[in-house]
Amino acid sequence: MSTNRLIYLPLGGAGEIGMNCYVYGYGPAGKERLIVVDLGVAFPDMDGSPGVDLIMADIAWLEARLDRLEAIFITHAHEDHIGALGHLWPKLQKKVYCRRFTATIAKLKFDEAGLPLDMIHVVEARPATVECGPFKVQFVPVSHSIPESSALVIDTPAGRILHSGDFKIDHDPVVGEAWDDARFAEIVKERPVKALMCDSTNVFSTHEGRSESTLGPALTELIKSSGGMVAATTFGSNVARLKTLAEAARAAERSVCVLGRSMKRMISASEEAKVLANFPRTISPEEALDVPRKNLMLLVTGSQGERRAASAQLSRGKYLGIEMKEGDTFLFSSKTIPGNERGVLHVWNAFSEMGVNVVDDSGGKYHVSGHANRPDLEHVHRLVLPDMLIPMHGEHRHLREHARIATEAGIAAEVASNGMMIDITGDVPEVAEYVETGRTYLDGTTLIGALDGVVRDRIRMALNGHALVTVIMDENDEPMGEPWVEVMGLPGAGKGGRPLNETIEADLAEFLDAAGRKLLRDDDKLEEAIRKVVRQVAMEEIGKKPEVTVVVSRLVAD
């Protein structure tokens, strides 16, 4: 019996949408050679991660095994699959393999971070093969909402793995490669698929997915029938949608102006990688100011209500001299990602107050998903006929439902959440061990751990307010003057209308006058006692216990 094992370990993306990071390993237990598939990000919210810029997987487990890590593979250029590459690569420093368009985006990220561009290697589609350690990896074209998305065929001595990446069944995707059953039939014929790791995002959508090419007529009709200026937002990476919108605008005799750095960059990268051709001519914001409103179409960033994106800035007033007015139309040609509803509704209502007509995709006319729906997933199950299926890319409810569907079809399945190492060596997947996983935050320009306490303290201050207490002690360990209190994020006055800081200062002065010399000499105990007094007084006065910072300064005799 072989002493080697084949393992699968999700560090992110299993049990959540975003932050994709998957590890495969082969070799003796505990000594497997490893590869990483995707290094993505998730986006923060004010409730759970205020002030954070990006969230990514905690790769401490990988860092502890760098001598066994062979390479990094990126399936496509969506931020939830590539967004952490520039931030986490310095910790891993292994070769990165991806297809041409994805490499174009990866190099932009590396260039911004000052990282070596020669570590990014362009790989052509199958049959081109990357050999690293016990793995042979091929990129298989799939249709998705960004060009050159790929599934991965990962061959190992223990069997063939098919890692689906993000995909949909689209035979006419406008931009990018069409879905082709024959590709996958050939893969299965060449070598049976032992394990299928499969996208689960749309497992609850029971209708067949629609092609990107079906949107053109409805979008053209909407734009032609709209008075005033038209603006549309979608995911900046969905260059097929951008092309469809731009072509619809031209059919409606409107000039096209693109607003937003990320959208411009994605169009430019698509043209550079030669996956986007014949994109309608665009005009600059300066030129747009001279175009009659009925002849102008804006393509803008910010489909998820991002505060700094072009759509949000337009909702607050002018952006680069351009402004929305009563009678204009604003289209959300996108789906709102769960958790972003508040930001989107804020933008929507701001436009509504201006008299702008806001159109969304509630009727399904102006957006199609980039992920396979349930009938399409079942089609892939039948096409690939894997020995086992492990759902990925979805919340736990998605993974569980996907596993149920596979099991009912006679396919062995296992629900693997982040940190669950699955042994797929045998005929059925088995949990091998549990690995401690977590999250890493990009906070400004610094990477911090989710358990470092920074965000926790930020939340506590946001919920409870903050009080800063300064006490000066003289050479004899006696209070010198009155304590000074400054409050932030708290009501200015307490019960009787007296300023809160003055009430706290008075009670602290009384406490210090009565304190014993032993307490006054011990900084740690003194700070804790002061903190307790401040919280008690604040609770009595305003019903809250703030976070308290105490600064004790001592004068030293010459």
PDB file of C-alpha atoms in Angstrom, residues 228-455:
ATOM      1  CA  GLY A 228     -31.319  62.737 -21.178  1.00  0.00           C
ATOM      2  CA  MET A 229     -27.937  61.236 -20.385  1.00  0.00           C
ATOM      3  CA  VAL A 230     -27.553  57.519 -19.652  1.00  0.00           C
ATOM      4  CA  ALA A 231     -25.003  56.087 -17.221  1.00  0.00           C
ATOM      5  CA  ALA A 232     -24.426  52.387 -16.596  1.00  0.00           C
ATOM      6  CA  THR A 233     -22.344  50.529 -14.073  1.00  0.00           C
ATOM      7  CA  THR A 234     -21.226  46.915 -13.998  1.00  0.00           C
ATOM      8  CA  PHE A 235     -18.257  44.937 -12.729  1.00  0.00           C
ATOM      9  CA  GLY A 236     -15.201  46.576 -14.300  1.00  0.00           C
ATOM     10  CA  SER A 237     -13.707  43.172 -15.053  1.00  0.00           C
ATOM     11  CA  ASN A 238     -16.718  42.149 -17.151  1.00  0.00           C
ATOM     12  CA  VAL A 239     -15.288  43.499 -20.401  1.00  0.00           C
ATOM     13  CA  ALA A 240     -17.880  41.559 -22.409  1.00  0.00           C
ATOM     14  CA  ARG A 241     -20.627  43.572 -20.669  1.00  0.00           C
ATOM     15  CA  LEU A 242     -18.703  46.786 -21.181  1.00  0.00           C
ATOM     16  CA  LYS A 243     -18.452  46.019 -24.890  1.00  0.00           C
ATOM     17  CA  THR A 244     -22.160  45.157 -25.087  1.00  0.00           C
ATOM     18  CA  LEU A 245     -23.089  48.399 -23.310  1.00  0.00           C
ATOM     19  CA  ALA A 246     -20.760  50.466 -25.497  1.00  0.00           C
ATOM     20  CA  GLU A 247     -22.139  48.886 -28.683  1.00  0.00           C
ATOM     21  CA  ALA A 248     -25.704  49.486 -27.472  1.00  0.00           C
ATOM     22  CA  ALA A 249     -24.804  53.138 -26.862  1.00  0.00           C
ATOM     23  CA  ARG A 250     -23.385  53.525 -30.348  1.00  0.00           C
ATOM     24  CA  ALA A 251     -26.518  51.905 -31.802  1.00  0.00           C
ATOM     25  CA  ALA A 252     -28.478  54.582 -29.939  1.00  0.00           C
ATOM     26  CA  GLU A 253     -26.222  57.274 -31.467  1.00  0.00           C
ATOM     27  CA  ARG A 254     -24.529  58.073 -28.170  1.00  0.00           C
ATOM     28  CA  SER A 255     -20.880  58.777 -27.545  1.00  0.00           C
ATOM     29  CA  VAL A 256     -19.271  56.633 -24.829  1.00  0.00           C
ATOM     30  CA  CYS A 257     -17.225  58.000 -21.930  1.00  0.00           C
ATOM     31  CA  VAL A 258     -15.560  55.676 -19.395  1.00  0.00           C
ATOM     32  CA  LEU A 259     -15.235  56.979 -15.821  1.00  0.00           C
ATOM     33  CA  GLY A 260     -13.166  55.101 -13.264  1.00  0.00           C
ATOM     34  CA  ARG A 261      -9.537  54.040 -13.190  1.00  0.00           C
ATOM     35  CA  SER A 262     -10.145  50.319 -12.643  1.00  0.00           C
ATOM     36  CA  MET A 263     -12.553  50.080 -15.584  1.00  0.00           C
ATOM     37  CA  LYS A 264     -10.180  51.922 -17.910  1.00  0.00           C
ATOM     38  CA  ARG A 265      -7.335  49.691 -16.780  1.00  0.00           C
ATOM     39  CA  MET A 266      -9.329  46.521 -17.409  1.00  0.00           C
ATOM     40  CA  ILE A 267     -10.265  47.600 -20.948  1.00  0.00           C
ATOM     41  CA  SER A 268      -6.647  48.530 -21.660  1.00  0.00           C
ATOM     42  CA  ALA A 269      -5.352  45.215 -20.267  1.00  0.00           C
ATOM     43  CA  SER A 270      -7.906  43.297 -22.344  1.00  0.00           C
ATOM     44  CA  GLU A 271      -6.763  45.024 -25.515  1.00  0.00           C
ATOM     45  CA  GLU A 272      -3.105  44.537 -24.607  1.00  0.00           C
ATOM     46  CA  ALA A 273      -3.656  40.799 -24.060  1.00  0.00           C
ATOM     47  CA  LYS A 274      -5.565  40.675 -27.367  1.00  0.00           C
ATOM     48  CA  VAL A 275      -8.737  39.250 -25.833  1.00  0.00           C
ATOM     49  CA  LEU A 276     -10.769  42.381 -26.627  1.00  0.00           C
ATOM     50  CA  ALA A 277     -11.072  43.746 -30.138  1.00  0.00           C
ATOM     51  CA  ASN A 278     -13.196  46.416 -31.838  1.00  0.00           C
ATOM     52  CA  PHE A 279     -14.256  48.138 -28.644  1.00  0.00           C
ATOM     53  CA  PRO A 280     -16.228  51.247 -29.689  1.00  0.00           C
ATOM     54  CA  ARG A 281     -14.303  54.511 -29.594  1.00  0.00           C
ATOM     55  CA  THR A 282     -14.557  56.357 -26.296  1.00  0.00           C
ATOM     56  CA  ILE A 283     -14.247  60.047 -25.511  1.00  0.00           C
ATOM     57  CA  SER A 284     -12.565  61.794 -22.589  1.00  0.00           C
ATOM     58  CA  PRO A 285     -14.493  63.442 -19.725  1.00  0.00           C
ATOM     59  CA  GLU A 286     -13.435  66.821 -21.140  1.00  0.00           C
ATOM     60  CA  GLU A 287     -14.909  65.943 -24.539  1.00  0.00           C
ATOM     61  CA  ALA A 288     -18.057  64.594 -22.873  1.00  0.00           C
ATOM     62  CA  LEU A 289     -18.827  68.054 -21.467  1.00  0.00           C
ATOM     63  CA  ASP A 290     -19.427  69.321 -25.012  1.00  0.00           C
ATOM     64  CA  VAL A 291     -21.723  66.445 -26.051  1.00  0.00           C
ATOM     65  CA  PRO A 292     -25.525  66.954 -25.804  1.00  0.00           C
ATOM     66  CA  ARG A 293     -26.898  64.864 -22.937  1.00  0.00           C
ATOM     67  CA  LYS A 294     -29.215  62.880 -25.212  1.00  0.00           C
ATOM     68  CA  ASN A 295     -26.143  61.798 -27.177  1.00  0.00           C
ATOM     69  CA  LEU A 296     -23.972  60.725 -24.221  1.00  0.00           C
ATOM     70  CA  MET A 297     -23.505  57.407 -22.415  1.00  0.00           C
ATOM     71  CA  LEU A 298     -21.292  56.978 -19.350  1.00  0.00           C
ATOM     72  CA  LEU A 299     -19.725  53.668 -18.307  1.00  0.00           C
ATOM     73  CA  VAL A 300     -18.833  54.065 -14.638  1.00  0.00           C
ATOM     74  CA  THR A 301     -17.262  52.063 -11.838  1.00  0.00           C
ATOM     75  CA  GLY A 302     -19.025  51.354  -8.552  1.00  0.00           C
ATOM     76  CA  SER A 303     -21.661  48.692  -9.186  1.00  0.00           C
ATOM     77  CA  GLN A 304     -21.395  47.634  -5.529  1.00  0.00           C
ATOM     78  CA  GLY A 305     -21.902  51.115  -4.098  1.00  0.00           C
ATOM     79  CA  GLU A 306     -18.196  51.681  -3.347  1.00  0.00           C
ATOM     80  CA  ARG A 307     -17.928  55.133  -1.826  1.00  0.00           C
ATOM     81  CA  ARG A 308     -14.910  56.297  -3.831  1.00  0.00           C
ATOM     82  CA  ALA A 309     -16.047  54.863  -7.176  1.00  0.00           C
ATOM     83  CA  ALA A 310     -17.383  57.017 -10.014  1.00  0.00           C
ATOM     84  CA  SER A 311     -21.054  56.099  -9.530  1.00  0.00           C
ATOM     85  CA  ALA A 312     -21.021  57.094  -5.849  1.00  0.00           C
ATOM     86  CA  GLN A 313     -19.239  60.347  -6.637  1.00  0.00           C
ATOM     87  CA  LEU A 314     -21.791  61.163  -9.339  1.00  0.00           C
ATOM     88  CA  SER A 315     -24.540  60.496  -6.783  1.00  0.00           C
ATOM     89  CA  ARG A 316     -22.961  63.115  -4.500  1.00  0.00           C
ATOM     90  CA  GLY A 317     -22.595  65.778  -7.205  1.00  0.00           C
ATOM     91  CA  LYS A 318     -20.136  66.441  -9.996  1.00  0.00           C
ATOM     92  CA  TYR A 319     -17.383  64.031 -11.024  1.00  0.00           C
ATOM     93  CA  LEU A 320     -14.718  65.393 -13.387  1.00  0.00           C
ATOM     94  CA  GLY A 321     -17.172  68.146 -14.274  1.00  0.00           C
ATOM     95  CA  ILE A 322     -19.959  65.721 -15.221  1.00  0.00           C
ATOM     96  CA  GLU A 323     -23.202  65.544 -13.242  1.00  0.00           C
ATOM     97  CA  MET A 324     -26.455  63.590 -13.368  1.00  0.00           C
ATOM     98  CA  LYS A 325     -29.672  65.603 -13.722  1.00  0.00           C
ATOM     99  CA  GLU A 326     -33.407  65.122 -13.567  1.00  0.00           C
ATOM    100  CA  GLY A 327     -34.618  62.939 -16.412  1.00  0.00           C
ATOM    101  CA  ASP A 328     -31.300  61.097 -16.819  1.00  0.00           C
ATOM    102  CA  THR A 329     -31.122  57.307 -16.484  1.00  0.00           C
ATOM    103  CA  PHE A 330     -28.740  55.259 -14.338  1.00  0.00           C
ATOM    104  CA  LEU A 331     -28.507  51.492 -14.953  1.00  0.00           C
ATOM    105  CA  PHE A 332     -27.120  48.862 -12.594  1.00  0.00           C
ATOM    106  CA  SER A 333     -26.166  46.131 -15.104  1.00  0.00           C
ATOM    107  CA  SER A 334     -24.952  43.926 -12.284  1.00  0.00           C
ATOM    108  CA  LYS A 335     -25.971  41.816  -9.333  1.00  0.00           C
ATOM    109  CA  THR A 336     -25.521  43.220  -5.847  1.00  0.00           C
ATOM    110  CA  ILE A 337     -23.168  40.993  -3.883  1.00  0.00           C
ATOM    111  CA  PRO A 338     -24.678  40.048  -0.485  1.00  0.00           C
ATOM    112  CA  GLY A 339     -23.420  42.515   2.095  1.00  0.00           C
ATOM    113  CA  ASN A 340     -23.231  45.438  -0.346  1.00  0.00           C
ATOM    114  CA  GLU A 341     -26.942  46.237  -0.383  1.00  0.00           C
ATOM    115  CA  ARG A 342     -26.620  49.241   1.913  1.00  0.00           C
ATOM    116  CA  GLY A 343     -24.020  50.971  -0.253  1.00  0.00           C
ATOM    117  CA  VAL A 344     -25.958  50.331  -3.461  1.00  0.00           C
ATOM    118  CA  LEU A 345     -29.220  51.618  -1.974  1.00  0.00           C
ATOM    119  CA  HIS A 346     -27.443  54.738  -0.736  1.00  0.00           C
ATOM    120  CA  VAL A 347     -26.308  55.535  -4.298  1.00  0.00           C
ATOM    121  CA  TRP A 348     -29.748  54.638  -5.695  1.00  0.00           C
ATOM    122  CA  ASN A 349     -31.594  56.933  -3.281  1.00  0.00           C
ATOM    123  CA  ALA A 350     -29.176  59.792  -3.905  1.00  0.00           C
ATOM    124  CA  PHE A 351     -29.882  59.550  -7.640  1.00  0.00           C
ATOM    125  CA  SER A 352     -33.609  59.284  -6.947  1.00  0.00           C
ATOM    126  CA  GLU A 353     -33.499  62.558  -5.022  1.00  0.00           C
ATOM    127  CA  MET A 354     -31.974  64.168  -8.118  1.00  0.00           C
ATOM    128  CA  GLY A 355     -34.852  62.945 -10.268  1.00  0.00           C
ATOM    129  CA  VAL A 356     -32.683  60.368 -12.041  1.00  0.00           C
ATOM    130  CA  ASN A 357     -34.447  57.214 -13.251  1.00  0.00           C
ATOM    131  CA  VAL A 358     -32.662  54.235 -11.702  1.00  0.00           C
ATOM    132  CA  VAL A 359     -32.933  50.845 -13.408  1.00  0.00           C
ATOM    133  CA  ASP A 360     -31.650  47.622 -11.865  1.00  0.00           C
ATOM    134  CA  ASP A 361     -31.661  43.962 -12.844  1.00  0.00           C
ATOM    135  CA  SER A 362     -34.614  42.854 -10.748  1.00  0.00           C
ATOM    136  CA  GLY A 363     -36.326  41.656 -13.927  1.00  0.00           C
ATOM    137  CA  GLY A 364     -33.286  39.788 -15.222  1.00  0.00           C
ATOM    138  CA  LYS A 365     -33.165  41.768 -18.483  1.00  0.00           C
ATOM    139  CA  TYR A 366     -29.903  43.634 -18.055  1.00  0.00           C
ATOM    140  CA  HIS A 367     -27.530  41.210 -16.349  1.00  0.00           C
ATOM    141  CA  VAL A 368     -26.558  37.548 -16.550  1.00  0.00           C
ATOM    142  CA  SER A 369     -24.462  35.739 -13.977  1.00  0.00           C
ATOM    143  CA  GLY A 370     -20.946  34.523 -14.649  1.00  0.00           C
ATOM    144  CA  HIS A 371     -21.530  31.359 -12.611  1.00  0.00           C
ATOM    145  CA  ALA A 372     -23.174  28.067 -13.528  1.00  0.00           C
ATOM    146  CA  ASN A 373     -26.731  27.525 -12.302  1.00  0.00           C
ATOM    147  CA  ARG A 374     -27.923  24.182 -10.905  1.00  0.00           C
ATOM    148  CA  PRO A 375     -28.880  22.591 -14.270  1.00  0.00           C
ATOM    149  CA  ASP A 376     -25.482  23.567 -15.659  1.00  0.00           C
ATOM    150  CA  LEU A 377     -23.680  22.152 -12.623  1.00  0.00           C
ATOM    151  CA  GLU A 378     -25.581  18.892 -13.034  1.00  0.00           C
ATOM    152  CA  HIS A 379     -24.610  18.855 -16.724  1.00  0.00           C
ATOM    153  CA  VAL A 380     -20.942  19.167 -15.766  1.00  0.00           C
ATOM    154  CA  HIS A 381     -21.311  16.362 -13.196  1.00  0.00           C
ATOM    155  CA  ARG A 382     -22.625  14.076 -15.944  1.00  0.00           C
ATOM    156  CA  LEU A 383     -19.986  15.247 -18.407  1.00  0.00           C
ATOM    157  CA  VAL A 384     -17.009  14.754 -16.098  1.00  0.00           C
ATOM    158  CA  LEU A 385     -18.273  11.746 -14.099  1.00  0.00           C
ATOM    159  CA  PRO A 386     -15.831  12.257 -11.214  1.00  0.00           C
ATOM    160  CA  ASP A 387     -15.247   9.611  -8.552  1.00  0.00           C
ATOM    161  CA  MET A 388     -15.867  12.313  -5.968  1.00  0.00           C
ATOM    162  CA  LEU A 389     -16.978  15.927  -5.802  1.00  0.00           C
ATOM    163  CA  ILE A 390     -15.929  18.588  -3.319  1.00  0.00           C
ATOM    164  CA  PRO A 391     -17.909  21.828  -3.609  1.00  0.00           C
ATOM    165  CA  MET A 392     -16.018  25.122  -3.345  1.00  0.00           C
ATOM    166  CA  HIS A 393     -16.585  28.840  -3.894  1.00  0.00           C
ATOM    167  CA  GLY A 394     -19.733  29.412  -1.880  1.00  0.00           C
ATOM    168  CA  GLU A 395     -21.202  29.910   1.545  1.00  0.00           C
ATOM    169  CA  HIS A 396     -21.676  26.767   3.626  1.00  0.00           C
ATOM    170  CA  ARG A 397     -25.293  26.452   2.519  1.00  0.00           C
ATOM    171  CA  HIS A 398     -24.134  26.442  -1.113  1.00  0.00           C
ATOM    172  CA  LEU A 399     -21.514  23.779  -0.431  1.00  0.00           C
ATOM    173  CA  ARG A 400     -23.954  21.569   1.436  1.00  0.00           C
ATOM    174  CA  GLU A 401     -26.624  21.801  -1.271  1.00  0.00           C
ATOM    175  CA  HIS A 402     -24.073  21.078  -3.995  1.00  0.00           C
ATOM    176  CA  ALA A 403     -22.822  18.028  -2.081  1.00  0.00           C
ATOM    177  CA  ARG A 404     -26.420  16.821  -1.663  1.00  0.00           C
ATOM    178  CA  ILE A 405     -27.074  17.042  -5.409  1.00  0.00           C
ATOM    179  CA  ALA A 406     -23.879  15.111  -6.157  1.00  0.00           C
ATOM    180  CA  THR A 407     -24.662  12.420  -3.590  1.00  0.00           C
ATOM    181  CA  GLU A 408     -28.166  11.920  -4.984  1.00  0.00           C
ATOM    182  CA  ALA A 409     -26.575  11.395  -8.407  1.00  0.00           C
ATOM    183  CA  GLY A 410     -24.332   8.670  -6.988  1.00  0.00           C
ATOM    184  CA  ILE A 411     -21.162  10.746  -6.658  1.00  0.00           C
ATOM    185  CA  ALA A 412     -19.264  10.643  -3.361  1.00  0.00           C
ATOM    186  CA  ALA A 413     -19.078  14.143  -1.898  1.00  0.00           C
ATOM    187  CA  GLU A 414     -17.670  15.983   1.104  1.00  0.00           C
ATOM    188  CA  VAL A 415     -18.396  19.476   2.414  1.00  0.00           C
ATOM    189  CA  ALA A 416     -15.000  21.042   3.096  1.00  0.00           C
ATOM    190  CA  SER A 417     -14.887  24.410   4.855  1.00  0.00           C
ATOM    191  CA  ASN A 418     -11.785  26.538   5.259  1.00  0.00           C
ATOM    192  CA  GLY A 419      -9.188  24.660   7.275  1.00  0.00           C
ATOM    193  CA  MET A 420     -10.548  21.167   6.594  1.00  0.00           C
ATOM    194  CA  MET A 421      -7.811  19.067   5.002  1.00  0.00           C
ATOM    195  CA  ILE A 422      -9.405  16.365   2.861  1.00  0.00           C
ATOM    196  CA  ASP A 423      -7.604  13.140   1.959  1.00  0.00           C
ATOM    197  CA  ILE A 424      -8.721  12.244  -1.571  1.00  0.00           C
ATOM    198  CA  THR A 425      -6.323   9.339  -2.076  1.00  0.00           C
ATOM    199  CA  GLY A 426      -8.954   6.626  -1.750  1.00  0.00           C
ATOM    200  CA  ASP A 427     -12.345   6.038  -3.317  1.00  0.00           C
ATOM    201  CA  VAL A 428     -14.152   8.522  -1.073  1.00  0.00           C
ATOM    202  CA  PRO A 429     -13.023  11.841   0.408  1.00  0.00           C
ATOM    203  CA  GLU A 430     -12.126  11.745   4.099  1.00  0.00           C
ATOM    204  CA  VAL A 431     -11.291  14.498   6.564  1.00  0.00           C
ATOM    205  CA  ALA A 432      -7.590  14.097   7.360  1.00  0.00           C
ATOM    206  CA  GLU A 433      -7.153  16.895   9.866  1.00  0.00           C
ATOM    207  CA  TYR A 434      -8.206  20.422  10.752  1.00  0.00           C
ATOM    208  CA  VAL A 435      -5.831  23.294  10.112  1.00  0.00           C
ATOM    209  CA  GLU A 436      -6.104  26.592  11.961  1.00  0.00           C
ATOM    210  CA  THR A 437      -7.179  29.245   9.470  1.00  0.00           C
ATOM    211  CA  GLY A 438      -8.075  32.871   9.776  1.00  0.00           C
ATOM    212  CA  ARG A 439      -7.983  36.142   7.949  1.00  0.00           C
ATOM    213  CA  THR A 440      -5.385  38.729   7.130  1.00  0.00           C
ATOM    214  CA  TYR A 441      -6.445  42.366   6.803  1.00  0.00           C
ATOM    215  CA  LEU A 442      -4.891  45.041   4.641  1.00  0.00           C
ATOM    216  CA  ASP A 443      -5.285  48.057   6.896  1.00  0.00           C
ATOM    217  CA  GLY A 444      -3.983  51.063   4.996  1.00  0.00           C
ATOM    218  CA  THR A 445      -0.626  49.771   3.792  1.00  0.00           C
ATOM    219  CA  THR A 446      -0.083  47.247   6.600  1.00  0.00           C
ATOM    220  CA  LEU A 447      -1.014  43.572   6.819  1.00  0.00           C
ATOM    221  CA  ILE A 448      -2.486  42.650  10.187  1.00  0.00           C
ATOM    222  CA  GLY A 449      -3.993  39.477  11.581  1.00  0.00           C
ATOM    223  CA  ALA A 450      -7.695  39.322  12.329  1.00  0.00           C
ATOM    224  CA  LEU A 451      -6.809  38.333  15.903  1.00  0.00           C
ATOM    225  CA  ASP A 452      -4.200  41.057  16.419  1.00  0.00           C
ATOM    226  CA  GLY A 453      -6.775  43.196  18.197  1.00  0.00           C
ATOM    227  CA  VAL A 454      -6.552  46.253  15.929  1.00  0.00           C
ATOM    228  CA  VAL A 455      -9.983  45.892  14.357  1.00  0.00           C
TER     229      VAL A 455
END
